[in-house]
N, CA, C and O atoms as a GROMACS GRO file, in nm:
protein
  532
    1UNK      N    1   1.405  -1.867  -5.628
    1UNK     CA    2   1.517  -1.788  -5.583
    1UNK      C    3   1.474  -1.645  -5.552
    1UNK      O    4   1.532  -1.574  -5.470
    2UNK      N    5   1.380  -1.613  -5.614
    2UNK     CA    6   1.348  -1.464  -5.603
    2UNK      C    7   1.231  -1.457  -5.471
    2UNK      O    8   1.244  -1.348  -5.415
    3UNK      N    9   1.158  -1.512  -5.427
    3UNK     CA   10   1.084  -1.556  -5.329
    3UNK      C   11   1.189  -1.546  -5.167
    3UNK      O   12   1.164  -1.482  -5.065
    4UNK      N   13   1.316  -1.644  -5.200
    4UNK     CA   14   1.377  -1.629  -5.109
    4UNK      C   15   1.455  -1.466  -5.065
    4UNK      O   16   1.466  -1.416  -4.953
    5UNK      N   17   1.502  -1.410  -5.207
    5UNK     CA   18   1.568  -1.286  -5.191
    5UNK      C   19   1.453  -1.219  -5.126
    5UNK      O   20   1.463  -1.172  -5.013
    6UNK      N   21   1.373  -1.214  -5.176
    6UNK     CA   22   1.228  -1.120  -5.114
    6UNK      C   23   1.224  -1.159  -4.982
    6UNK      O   24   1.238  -1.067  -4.902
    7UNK      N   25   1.207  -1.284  -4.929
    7UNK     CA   26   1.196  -1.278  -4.808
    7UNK      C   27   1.296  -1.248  -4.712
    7UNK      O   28   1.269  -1.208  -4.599
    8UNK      N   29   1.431  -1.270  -4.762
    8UNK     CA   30   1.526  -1.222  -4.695
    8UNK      C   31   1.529  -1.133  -4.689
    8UNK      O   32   1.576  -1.099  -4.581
    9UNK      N   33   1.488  -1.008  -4.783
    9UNK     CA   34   1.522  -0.854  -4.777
    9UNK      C   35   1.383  -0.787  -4.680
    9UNK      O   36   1.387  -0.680  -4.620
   10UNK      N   37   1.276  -0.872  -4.684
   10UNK     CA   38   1.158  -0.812  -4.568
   10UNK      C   39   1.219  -0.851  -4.460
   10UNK      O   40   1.254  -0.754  -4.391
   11UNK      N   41   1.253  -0.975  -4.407
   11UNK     CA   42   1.316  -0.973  -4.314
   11UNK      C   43   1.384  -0.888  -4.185
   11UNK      O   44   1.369  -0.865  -4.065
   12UNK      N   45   1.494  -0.851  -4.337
   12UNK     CA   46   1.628  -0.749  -4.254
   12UNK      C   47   1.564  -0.655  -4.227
   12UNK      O   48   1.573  -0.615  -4.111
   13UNK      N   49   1.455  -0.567  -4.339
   13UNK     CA   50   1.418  -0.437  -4.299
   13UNK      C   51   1.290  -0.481  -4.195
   13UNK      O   52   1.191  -0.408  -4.185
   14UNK      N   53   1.296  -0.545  -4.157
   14UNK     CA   54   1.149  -0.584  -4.019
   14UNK      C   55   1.227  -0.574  -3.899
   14UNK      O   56   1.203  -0.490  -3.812
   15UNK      N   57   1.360  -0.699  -3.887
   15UNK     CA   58   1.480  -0.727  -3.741
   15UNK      C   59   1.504  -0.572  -3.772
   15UNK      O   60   1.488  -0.509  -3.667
   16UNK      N   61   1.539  -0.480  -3.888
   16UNK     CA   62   1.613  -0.320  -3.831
   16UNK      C   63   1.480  -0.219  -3.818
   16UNK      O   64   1.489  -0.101  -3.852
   17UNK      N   65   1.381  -0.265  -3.776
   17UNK     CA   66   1.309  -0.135  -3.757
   17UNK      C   67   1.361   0.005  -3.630
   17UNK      O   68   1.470   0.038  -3.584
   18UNK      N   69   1.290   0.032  -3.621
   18UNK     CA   70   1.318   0.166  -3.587
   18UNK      C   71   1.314   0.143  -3.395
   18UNK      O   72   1.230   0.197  -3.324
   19UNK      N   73   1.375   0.092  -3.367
   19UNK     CA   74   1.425   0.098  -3.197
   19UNK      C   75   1.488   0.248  -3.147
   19UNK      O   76   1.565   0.318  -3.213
   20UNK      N   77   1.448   0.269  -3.046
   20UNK     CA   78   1.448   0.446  -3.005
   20UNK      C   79   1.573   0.374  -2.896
   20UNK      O   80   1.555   0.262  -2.850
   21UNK      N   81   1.695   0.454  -2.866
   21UNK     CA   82   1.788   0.406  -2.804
   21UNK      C   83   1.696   0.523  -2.637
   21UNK      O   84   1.672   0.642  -2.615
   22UNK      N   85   1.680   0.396  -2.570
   22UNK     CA   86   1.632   0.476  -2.394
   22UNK      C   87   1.728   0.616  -2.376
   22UNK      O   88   1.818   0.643  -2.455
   23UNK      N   89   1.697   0.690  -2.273
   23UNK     CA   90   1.769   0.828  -2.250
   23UNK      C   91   1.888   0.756  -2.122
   23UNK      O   92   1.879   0.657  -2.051
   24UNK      N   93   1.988   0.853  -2.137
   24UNK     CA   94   2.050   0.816  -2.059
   24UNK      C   95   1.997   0.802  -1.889
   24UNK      O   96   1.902   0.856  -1.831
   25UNK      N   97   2.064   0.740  -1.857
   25UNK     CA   98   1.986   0.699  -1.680
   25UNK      C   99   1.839   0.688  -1.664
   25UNK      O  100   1.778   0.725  -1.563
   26UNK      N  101   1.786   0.635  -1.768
   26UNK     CA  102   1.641   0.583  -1.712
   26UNK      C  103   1.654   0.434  -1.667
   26UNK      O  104   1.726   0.345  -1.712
   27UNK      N  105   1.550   0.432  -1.551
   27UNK     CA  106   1.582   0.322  -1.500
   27UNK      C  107   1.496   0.221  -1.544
   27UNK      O  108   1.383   0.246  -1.584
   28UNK      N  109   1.558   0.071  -1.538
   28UNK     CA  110   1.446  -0.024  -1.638
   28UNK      C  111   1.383  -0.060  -1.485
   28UNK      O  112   1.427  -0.027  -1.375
   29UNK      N  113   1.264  -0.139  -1.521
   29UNK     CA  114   1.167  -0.175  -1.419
   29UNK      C  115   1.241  -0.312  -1.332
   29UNK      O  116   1.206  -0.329  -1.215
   30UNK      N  117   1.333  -0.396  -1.387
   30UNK     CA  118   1.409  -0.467  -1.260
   30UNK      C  119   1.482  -0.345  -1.176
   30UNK      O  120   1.480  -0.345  -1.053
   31UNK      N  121   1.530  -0.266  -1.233
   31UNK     CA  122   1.589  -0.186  -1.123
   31UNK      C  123   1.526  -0.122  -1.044
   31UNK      O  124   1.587  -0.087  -0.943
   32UNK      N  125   1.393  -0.084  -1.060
   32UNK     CA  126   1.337  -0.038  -1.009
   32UNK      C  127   1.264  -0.121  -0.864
   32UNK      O  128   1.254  -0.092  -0.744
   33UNK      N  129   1.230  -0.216  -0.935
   33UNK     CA  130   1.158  -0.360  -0.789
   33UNK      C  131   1.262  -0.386  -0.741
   33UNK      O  132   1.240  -0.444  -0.635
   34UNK      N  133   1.408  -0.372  -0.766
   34UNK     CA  134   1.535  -0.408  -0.696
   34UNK      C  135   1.532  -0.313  -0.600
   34UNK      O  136   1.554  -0.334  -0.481
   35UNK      N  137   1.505  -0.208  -0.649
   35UNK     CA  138   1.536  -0.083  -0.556
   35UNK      C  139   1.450  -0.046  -0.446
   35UNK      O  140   1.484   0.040  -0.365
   36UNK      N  141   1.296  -0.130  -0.436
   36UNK     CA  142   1.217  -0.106  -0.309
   36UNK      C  143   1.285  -0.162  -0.182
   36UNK      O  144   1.316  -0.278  -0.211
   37UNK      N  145   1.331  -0.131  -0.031
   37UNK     CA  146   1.354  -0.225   0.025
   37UNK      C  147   1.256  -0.343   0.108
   37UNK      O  148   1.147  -0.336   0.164
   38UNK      N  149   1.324  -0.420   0.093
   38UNK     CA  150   1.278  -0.560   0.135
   38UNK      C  151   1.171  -0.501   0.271
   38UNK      O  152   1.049  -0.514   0.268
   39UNK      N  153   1.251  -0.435   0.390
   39UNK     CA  154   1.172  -0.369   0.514
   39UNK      C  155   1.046  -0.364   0.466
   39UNK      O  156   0.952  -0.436   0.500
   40UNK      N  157   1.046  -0.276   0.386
   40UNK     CA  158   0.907  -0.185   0.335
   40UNK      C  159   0.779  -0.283   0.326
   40UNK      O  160   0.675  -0.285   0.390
   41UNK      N  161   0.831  -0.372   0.211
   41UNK     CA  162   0.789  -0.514   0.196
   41UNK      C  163   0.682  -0.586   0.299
   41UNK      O  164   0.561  -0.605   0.314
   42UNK      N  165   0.787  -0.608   0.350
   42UNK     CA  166   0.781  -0.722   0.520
   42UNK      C  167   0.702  -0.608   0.629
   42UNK      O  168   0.639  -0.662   0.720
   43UNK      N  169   0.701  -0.483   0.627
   43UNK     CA  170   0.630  -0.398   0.739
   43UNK      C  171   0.494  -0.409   0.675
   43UNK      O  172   0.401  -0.418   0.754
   44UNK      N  173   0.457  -0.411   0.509
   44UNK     CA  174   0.341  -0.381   0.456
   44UNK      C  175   0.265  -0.518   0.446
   44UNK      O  176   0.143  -0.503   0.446
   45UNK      N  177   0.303  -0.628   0.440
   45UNK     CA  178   0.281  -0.766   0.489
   45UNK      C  179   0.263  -0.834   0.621
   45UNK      O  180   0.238  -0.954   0.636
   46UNK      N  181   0.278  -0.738   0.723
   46UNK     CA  182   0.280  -0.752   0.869
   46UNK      C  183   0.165  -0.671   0.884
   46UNK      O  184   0.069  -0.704   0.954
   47UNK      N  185   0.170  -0.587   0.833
   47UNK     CA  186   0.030  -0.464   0.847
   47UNK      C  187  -0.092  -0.525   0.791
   47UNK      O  188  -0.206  -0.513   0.834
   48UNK      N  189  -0.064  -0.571   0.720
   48UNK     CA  190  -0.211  -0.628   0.618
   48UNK      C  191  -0.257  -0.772   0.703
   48UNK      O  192  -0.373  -0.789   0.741
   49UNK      N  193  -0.151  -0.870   0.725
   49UNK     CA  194  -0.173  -0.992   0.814
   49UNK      C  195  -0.239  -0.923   0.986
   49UNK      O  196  -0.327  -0.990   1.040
   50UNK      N  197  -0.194  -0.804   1.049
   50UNK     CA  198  -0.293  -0.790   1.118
   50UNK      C  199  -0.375  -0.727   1.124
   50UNK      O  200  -0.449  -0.746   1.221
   51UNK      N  201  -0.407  -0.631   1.043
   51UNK     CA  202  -0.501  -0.587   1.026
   51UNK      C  203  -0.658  -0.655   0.924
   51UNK      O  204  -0.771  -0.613   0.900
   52UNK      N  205  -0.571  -0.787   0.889
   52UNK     CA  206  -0.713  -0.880   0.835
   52UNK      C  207  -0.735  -0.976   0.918
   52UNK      O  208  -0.843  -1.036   0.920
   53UNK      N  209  -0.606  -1.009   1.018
   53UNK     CA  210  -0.610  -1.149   1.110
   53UNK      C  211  -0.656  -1.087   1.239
   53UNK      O  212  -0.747  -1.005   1.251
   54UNK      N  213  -0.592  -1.130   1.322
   54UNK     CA  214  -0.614  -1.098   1.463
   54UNK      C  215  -0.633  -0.954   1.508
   54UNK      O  216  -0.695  -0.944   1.613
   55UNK      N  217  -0.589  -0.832   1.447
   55UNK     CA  218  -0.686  -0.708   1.479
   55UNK      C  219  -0.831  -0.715   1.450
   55UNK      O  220  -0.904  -0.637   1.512
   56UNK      N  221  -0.889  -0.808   1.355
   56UNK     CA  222  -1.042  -0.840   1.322
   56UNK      C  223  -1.060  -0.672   1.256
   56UNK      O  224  -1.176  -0.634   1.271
   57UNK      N  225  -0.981  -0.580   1.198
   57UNK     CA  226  -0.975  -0.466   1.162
   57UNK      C  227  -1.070  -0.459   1.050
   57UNK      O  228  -1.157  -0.372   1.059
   58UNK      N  229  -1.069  -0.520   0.968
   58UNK     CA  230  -1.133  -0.528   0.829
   58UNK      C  231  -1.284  -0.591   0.836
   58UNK      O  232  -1.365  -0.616   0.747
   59UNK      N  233  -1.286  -0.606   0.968
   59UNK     CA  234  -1.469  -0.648   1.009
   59UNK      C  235  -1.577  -0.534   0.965
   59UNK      O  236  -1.687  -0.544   0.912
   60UNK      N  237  -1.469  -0.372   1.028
   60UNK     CA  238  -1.521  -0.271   1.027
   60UNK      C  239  -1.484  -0.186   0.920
   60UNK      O  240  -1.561  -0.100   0.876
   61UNK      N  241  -1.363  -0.206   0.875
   61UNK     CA  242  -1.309  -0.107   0.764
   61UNK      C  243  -1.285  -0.180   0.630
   61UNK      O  244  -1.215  -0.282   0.634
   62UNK      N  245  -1.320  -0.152   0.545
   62UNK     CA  246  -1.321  -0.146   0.430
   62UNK      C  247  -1.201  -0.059   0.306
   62UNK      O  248  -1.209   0.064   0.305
   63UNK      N  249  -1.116  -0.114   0.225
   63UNK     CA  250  -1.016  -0.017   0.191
   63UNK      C  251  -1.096   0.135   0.104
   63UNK      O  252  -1.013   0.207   0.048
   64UNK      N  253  -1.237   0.178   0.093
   64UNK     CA  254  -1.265   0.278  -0.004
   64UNK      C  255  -1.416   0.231   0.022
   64UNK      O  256  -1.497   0.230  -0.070
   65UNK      N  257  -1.451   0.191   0.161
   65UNK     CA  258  -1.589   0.215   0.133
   65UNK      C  259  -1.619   0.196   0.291
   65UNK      O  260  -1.562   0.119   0.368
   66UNK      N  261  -1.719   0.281   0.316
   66UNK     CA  262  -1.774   0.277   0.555
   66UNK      C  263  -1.863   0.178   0.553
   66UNK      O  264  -1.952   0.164   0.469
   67UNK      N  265  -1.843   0.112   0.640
   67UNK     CA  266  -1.932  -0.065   0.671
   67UNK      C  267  -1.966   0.056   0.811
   67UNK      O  268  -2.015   0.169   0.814
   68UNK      N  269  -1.916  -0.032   0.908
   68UNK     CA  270  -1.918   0.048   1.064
   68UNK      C  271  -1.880   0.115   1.082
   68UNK      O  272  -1.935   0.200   1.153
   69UNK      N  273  -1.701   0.137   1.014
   69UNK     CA  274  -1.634   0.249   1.070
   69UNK      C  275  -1.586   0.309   0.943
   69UNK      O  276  -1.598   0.258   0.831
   70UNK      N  277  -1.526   0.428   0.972
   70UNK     CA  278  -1.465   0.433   0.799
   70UNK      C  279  -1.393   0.402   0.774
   70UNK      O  280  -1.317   0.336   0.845
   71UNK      N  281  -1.365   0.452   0.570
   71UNK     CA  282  -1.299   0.382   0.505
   71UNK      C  283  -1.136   0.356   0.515
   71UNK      O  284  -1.093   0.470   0.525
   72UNK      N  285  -1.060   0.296   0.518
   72UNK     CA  286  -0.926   0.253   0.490
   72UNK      C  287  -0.903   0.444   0.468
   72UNK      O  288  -0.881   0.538   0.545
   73UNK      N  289  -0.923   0.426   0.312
   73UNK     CA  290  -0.885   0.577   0.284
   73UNK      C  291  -0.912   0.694   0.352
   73UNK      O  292  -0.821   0.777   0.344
   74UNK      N  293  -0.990   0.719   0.403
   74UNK     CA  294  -1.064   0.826   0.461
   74UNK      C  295  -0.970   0.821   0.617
   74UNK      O  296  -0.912   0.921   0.657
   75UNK      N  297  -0.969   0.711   0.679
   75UNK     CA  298  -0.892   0.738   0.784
   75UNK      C  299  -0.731   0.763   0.773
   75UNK      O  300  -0.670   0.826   0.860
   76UNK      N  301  -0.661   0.702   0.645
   76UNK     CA  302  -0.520   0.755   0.622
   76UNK      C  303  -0.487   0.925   0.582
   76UNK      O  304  -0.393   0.999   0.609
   77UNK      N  305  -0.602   0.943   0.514
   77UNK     CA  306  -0.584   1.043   0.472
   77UNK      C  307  -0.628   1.215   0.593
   77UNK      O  308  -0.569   1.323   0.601
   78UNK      N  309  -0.713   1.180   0.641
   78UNK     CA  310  -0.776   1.244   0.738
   78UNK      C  311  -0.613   1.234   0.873
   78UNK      O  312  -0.540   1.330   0.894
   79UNK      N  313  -0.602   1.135   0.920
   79UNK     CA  314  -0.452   1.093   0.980
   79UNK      C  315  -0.308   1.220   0.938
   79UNK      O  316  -0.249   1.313   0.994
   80UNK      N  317  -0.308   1.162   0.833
   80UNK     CA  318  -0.199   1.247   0.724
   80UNK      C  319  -0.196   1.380   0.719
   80UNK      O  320  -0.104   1.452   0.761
   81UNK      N  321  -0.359   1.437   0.634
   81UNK     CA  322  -0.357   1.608   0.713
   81UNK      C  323  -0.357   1.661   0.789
   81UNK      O  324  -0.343   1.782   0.776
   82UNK      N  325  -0.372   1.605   0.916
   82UNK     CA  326  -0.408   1.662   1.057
   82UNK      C  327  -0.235   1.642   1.107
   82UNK      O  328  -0.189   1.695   1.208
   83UNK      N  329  -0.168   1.567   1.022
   83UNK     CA  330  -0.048   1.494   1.120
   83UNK      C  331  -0.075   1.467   1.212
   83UNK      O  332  -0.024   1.536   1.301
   84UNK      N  333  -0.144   1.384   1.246
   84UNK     CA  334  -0.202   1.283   1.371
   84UNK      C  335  -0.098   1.192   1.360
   84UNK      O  336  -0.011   1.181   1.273
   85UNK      N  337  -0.123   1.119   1.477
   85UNK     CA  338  -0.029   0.985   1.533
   85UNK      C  339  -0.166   0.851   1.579
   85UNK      O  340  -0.237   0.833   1.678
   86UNK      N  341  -0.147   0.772   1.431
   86UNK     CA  342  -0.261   0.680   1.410
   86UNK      C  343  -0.213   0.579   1.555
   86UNK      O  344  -0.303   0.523   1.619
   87UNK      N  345  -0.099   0.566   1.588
   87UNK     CA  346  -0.049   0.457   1.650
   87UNK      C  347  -0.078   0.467   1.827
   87UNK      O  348  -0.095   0.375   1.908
   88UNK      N  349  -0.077   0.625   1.849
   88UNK     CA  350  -0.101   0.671   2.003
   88UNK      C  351  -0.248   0.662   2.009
   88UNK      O  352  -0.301   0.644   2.119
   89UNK      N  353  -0.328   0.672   1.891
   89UNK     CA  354  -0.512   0.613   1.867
   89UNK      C  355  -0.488   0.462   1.904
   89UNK      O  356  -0.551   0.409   1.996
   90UNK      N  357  -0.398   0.396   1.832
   90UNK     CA  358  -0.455   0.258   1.852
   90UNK      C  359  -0.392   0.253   1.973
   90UNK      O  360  -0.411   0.136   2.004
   91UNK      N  361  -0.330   0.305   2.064
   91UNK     CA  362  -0.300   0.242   2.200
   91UNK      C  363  -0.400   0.317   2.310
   91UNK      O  364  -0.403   0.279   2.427
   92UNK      N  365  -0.476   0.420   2.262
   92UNK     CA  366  -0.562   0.457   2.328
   92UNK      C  367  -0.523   0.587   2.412
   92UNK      O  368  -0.581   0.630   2.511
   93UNK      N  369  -0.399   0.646   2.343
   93UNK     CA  370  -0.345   0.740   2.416
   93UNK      C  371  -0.401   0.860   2.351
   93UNK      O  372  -0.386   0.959   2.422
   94UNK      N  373  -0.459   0.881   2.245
   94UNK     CA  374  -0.486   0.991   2.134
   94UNK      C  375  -0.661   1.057   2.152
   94UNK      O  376  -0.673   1.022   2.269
   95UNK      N  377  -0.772   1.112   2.125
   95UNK     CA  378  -0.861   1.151   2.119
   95UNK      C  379  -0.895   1.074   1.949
   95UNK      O  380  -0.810   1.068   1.860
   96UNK      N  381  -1.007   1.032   1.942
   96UNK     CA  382  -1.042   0.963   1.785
   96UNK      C  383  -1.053   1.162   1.706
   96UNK      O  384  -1.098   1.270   1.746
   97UNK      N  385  -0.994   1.119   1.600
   97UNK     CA  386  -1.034   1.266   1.498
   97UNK      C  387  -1.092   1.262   1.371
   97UNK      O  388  -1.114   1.362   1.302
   98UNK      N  389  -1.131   1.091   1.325
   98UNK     CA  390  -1.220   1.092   1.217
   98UNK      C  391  -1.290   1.091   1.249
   98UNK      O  392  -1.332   1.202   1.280
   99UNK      N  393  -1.373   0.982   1.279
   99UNK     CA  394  -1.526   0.948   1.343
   99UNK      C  395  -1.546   0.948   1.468
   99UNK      O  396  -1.518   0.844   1.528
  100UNK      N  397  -1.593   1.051   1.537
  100UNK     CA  398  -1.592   1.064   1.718
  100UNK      C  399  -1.752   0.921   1.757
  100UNK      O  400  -1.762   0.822   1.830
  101UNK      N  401  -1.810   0.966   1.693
  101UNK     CA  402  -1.980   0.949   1.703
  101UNK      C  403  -1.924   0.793   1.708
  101UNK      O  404  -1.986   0.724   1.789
  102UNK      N  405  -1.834   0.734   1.648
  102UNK     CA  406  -1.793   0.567   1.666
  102UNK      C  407  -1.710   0.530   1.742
  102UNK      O  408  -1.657   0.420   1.734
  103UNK      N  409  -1.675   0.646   1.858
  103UNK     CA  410  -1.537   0.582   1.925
  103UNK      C  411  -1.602   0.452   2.014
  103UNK      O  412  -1.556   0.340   2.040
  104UNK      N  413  -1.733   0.522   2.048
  104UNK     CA  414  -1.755   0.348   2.182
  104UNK      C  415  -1.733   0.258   2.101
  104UNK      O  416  -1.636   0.191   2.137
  105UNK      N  417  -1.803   0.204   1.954
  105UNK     CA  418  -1.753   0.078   1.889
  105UNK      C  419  -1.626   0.056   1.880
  105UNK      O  420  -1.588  -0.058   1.908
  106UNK      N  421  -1.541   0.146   1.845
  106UNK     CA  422  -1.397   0.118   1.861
  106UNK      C  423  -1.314   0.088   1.981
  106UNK      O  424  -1.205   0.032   1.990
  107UNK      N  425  -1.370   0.126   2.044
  107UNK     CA  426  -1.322   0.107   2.227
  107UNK      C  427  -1.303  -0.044   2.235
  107UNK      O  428  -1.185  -0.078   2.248
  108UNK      N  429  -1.430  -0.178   2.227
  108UNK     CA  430  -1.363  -0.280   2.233
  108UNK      C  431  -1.280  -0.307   2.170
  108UNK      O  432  -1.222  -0.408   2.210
  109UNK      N  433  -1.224  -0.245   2.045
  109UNK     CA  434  -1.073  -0.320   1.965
  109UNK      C  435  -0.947  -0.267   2.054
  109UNK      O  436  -0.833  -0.296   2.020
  110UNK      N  437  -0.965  -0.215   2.132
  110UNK     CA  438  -0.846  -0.137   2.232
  110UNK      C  439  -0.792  -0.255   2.290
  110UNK      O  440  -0.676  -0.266   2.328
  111UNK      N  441  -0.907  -0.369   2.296
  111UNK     CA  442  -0.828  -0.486   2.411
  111UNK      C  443  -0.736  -0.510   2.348
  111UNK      O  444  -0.629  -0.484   2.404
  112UNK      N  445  -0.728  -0.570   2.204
  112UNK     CA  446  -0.670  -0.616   2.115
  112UNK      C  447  -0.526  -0.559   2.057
  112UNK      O  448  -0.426  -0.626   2.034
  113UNK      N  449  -0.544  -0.408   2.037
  113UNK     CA  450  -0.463  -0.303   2.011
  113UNK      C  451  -0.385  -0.287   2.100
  113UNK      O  452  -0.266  -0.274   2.069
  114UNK      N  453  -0.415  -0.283   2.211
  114UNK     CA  454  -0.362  -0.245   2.325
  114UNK      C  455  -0.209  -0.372   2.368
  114UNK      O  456  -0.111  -0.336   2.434
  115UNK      N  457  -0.222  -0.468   2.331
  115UNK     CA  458  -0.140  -0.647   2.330
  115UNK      C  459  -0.065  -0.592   2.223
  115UNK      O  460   0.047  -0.626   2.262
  116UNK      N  461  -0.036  -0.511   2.080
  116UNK     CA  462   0.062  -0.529   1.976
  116UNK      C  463   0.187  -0.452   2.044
  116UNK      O  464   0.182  -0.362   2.128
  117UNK      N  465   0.256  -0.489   2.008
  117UNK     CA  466   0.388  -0.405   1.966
  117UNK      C  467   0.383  -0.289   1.934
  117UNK      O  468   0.273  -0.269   1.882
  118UNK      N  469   0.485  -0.135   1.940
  118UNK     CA  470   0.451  -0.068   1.867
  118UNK      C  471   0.566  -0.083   1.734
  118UNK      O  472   0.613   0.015   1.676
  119UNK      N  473   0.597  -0.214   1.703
  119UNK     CA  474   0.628  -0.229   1.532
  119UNK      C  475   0.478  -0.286   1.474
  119UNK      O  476   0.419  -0.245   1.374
  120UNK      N  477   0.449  -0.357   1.537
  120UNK     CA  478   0.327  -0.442   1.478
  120UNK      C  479   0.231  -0.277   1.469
  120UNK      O  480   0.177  -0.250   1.362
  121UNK      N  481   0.223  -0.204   1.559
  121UNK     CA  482   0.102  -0.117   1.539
  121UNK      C  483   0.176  -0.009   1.454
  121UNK      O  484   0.088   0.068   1.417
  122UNK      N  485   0.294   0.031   1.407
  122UNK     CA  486   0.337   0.099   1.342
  122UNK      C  487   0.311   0.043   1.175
  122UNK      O  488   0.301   0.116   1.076
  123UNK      N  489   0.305  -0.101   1.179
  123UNK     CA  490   0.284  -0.166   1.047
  123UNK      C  491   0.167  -0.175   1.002
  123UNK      O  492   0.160  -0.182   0.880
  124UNK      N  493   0.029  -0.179   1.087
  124UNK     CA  494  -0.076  -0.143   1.045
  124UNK      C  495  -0.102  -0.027   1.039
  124UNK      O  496  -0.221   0.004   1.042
  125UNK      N  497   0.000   0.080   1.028
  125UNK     CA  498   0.004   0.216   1.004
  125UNK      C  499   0.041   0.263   0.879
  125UNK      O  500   0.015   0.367   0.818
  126UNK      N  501   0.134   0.124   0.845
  126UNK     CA  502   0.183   0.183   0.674
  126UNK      C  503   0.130   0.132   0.584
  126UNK      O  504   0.139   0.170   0.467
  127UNK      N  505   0.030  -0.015   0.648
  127UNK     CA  506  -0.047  -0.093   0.540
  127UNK      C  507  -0.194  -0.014   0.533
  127UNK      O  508  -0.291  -0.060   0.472
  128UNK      N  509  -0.194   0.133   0.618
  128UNK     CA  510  -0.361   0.199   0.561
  128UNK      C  511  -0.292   0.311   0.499
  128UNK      O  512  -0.372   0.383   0.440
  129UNK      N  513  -0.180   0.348   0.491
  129UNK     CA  514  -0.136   0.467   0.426
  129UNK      C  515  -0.118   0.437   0.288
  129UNK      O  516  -0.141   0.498   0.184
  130UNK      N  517  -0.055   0.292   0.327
  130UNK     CA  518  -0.004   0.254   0.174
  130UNK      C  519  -0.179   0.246   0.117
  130UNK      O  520  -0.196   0.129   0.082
  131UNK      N  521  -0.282   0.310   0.101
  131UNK     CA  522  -0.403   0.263   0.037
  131UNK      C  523  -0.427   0.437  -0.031
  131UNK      O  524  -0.524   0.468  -0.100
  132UNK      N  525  -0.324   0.523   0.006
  132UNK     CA  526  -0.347   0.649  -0.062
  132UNK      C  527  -0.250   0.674  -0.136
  132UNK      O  528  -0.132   0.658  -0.104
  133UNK      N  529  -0.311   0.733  -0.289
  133UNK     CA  530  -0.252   0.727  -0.364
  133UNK      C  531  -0.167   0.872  -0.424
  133UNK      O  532  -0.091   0.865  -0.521
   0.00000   0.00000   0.00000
């Protein structure tokens, strides 16, 4: 009998430990993945499908490291400070402002670039941004 009282009384004081009541309006993490929109989603999944598929993009770029051309990062970020327009580059309307010394290699992906959409080329715009943190 005394075994049981004992265990019942560790018990209660174990289920009442010390729970911190959250602050008001913090948000829990479903609300938070609720709260990305879906768009965002589906543009960053469109960006990544062409920029690994049929742009052949990732032949040359790498997300954080220069194969041929540079890195993922280096070109979002370089993009970003300058406030450049990555998308008037990929249609061939822009002057290159990371790597000049590589524009002839980049010149043949123009055929390619040149055929998207500008949603499709706006989406491989948010799937190299989305790589800076």
């Amino acid at each position: 009998m005394r075994k049981l009282f004992f265990i019942l009384i560790m018990v209660g004081f174990i289920s009442c430990g010390d729970k911190k009541p959250e602050p008001f309006g913090k948000a829990s993490d479903e609300v938070l993945k609720d709260a990305t929109p879906i768009v965002v989603d589906e543009k960053l999944k469109l960006g990544e499908e062409l920029f690994n598929g049929v742009g052949m993009c990732k032949s040359c770029h790498l997300p954080d490291k220069k194969v041929i051309g540079p890195s993922i990062v280096e070109i979002a970020r370089i993009y970003k400070d300058k406030e450049a327009n990555m998308v008037e580059f990929l249609k061939e309307n822009a002057d290159p402002i990371v790597d000049p010394s590589q524009y002839e290699v980049m010149k043949t992906n123009f055929a390619i670039t040149k055929t998207m959409s500008d949603d499709e080329l706006k989406a491989i715009e948010a799937y190299m941004y989305s790589f800076l943190k």
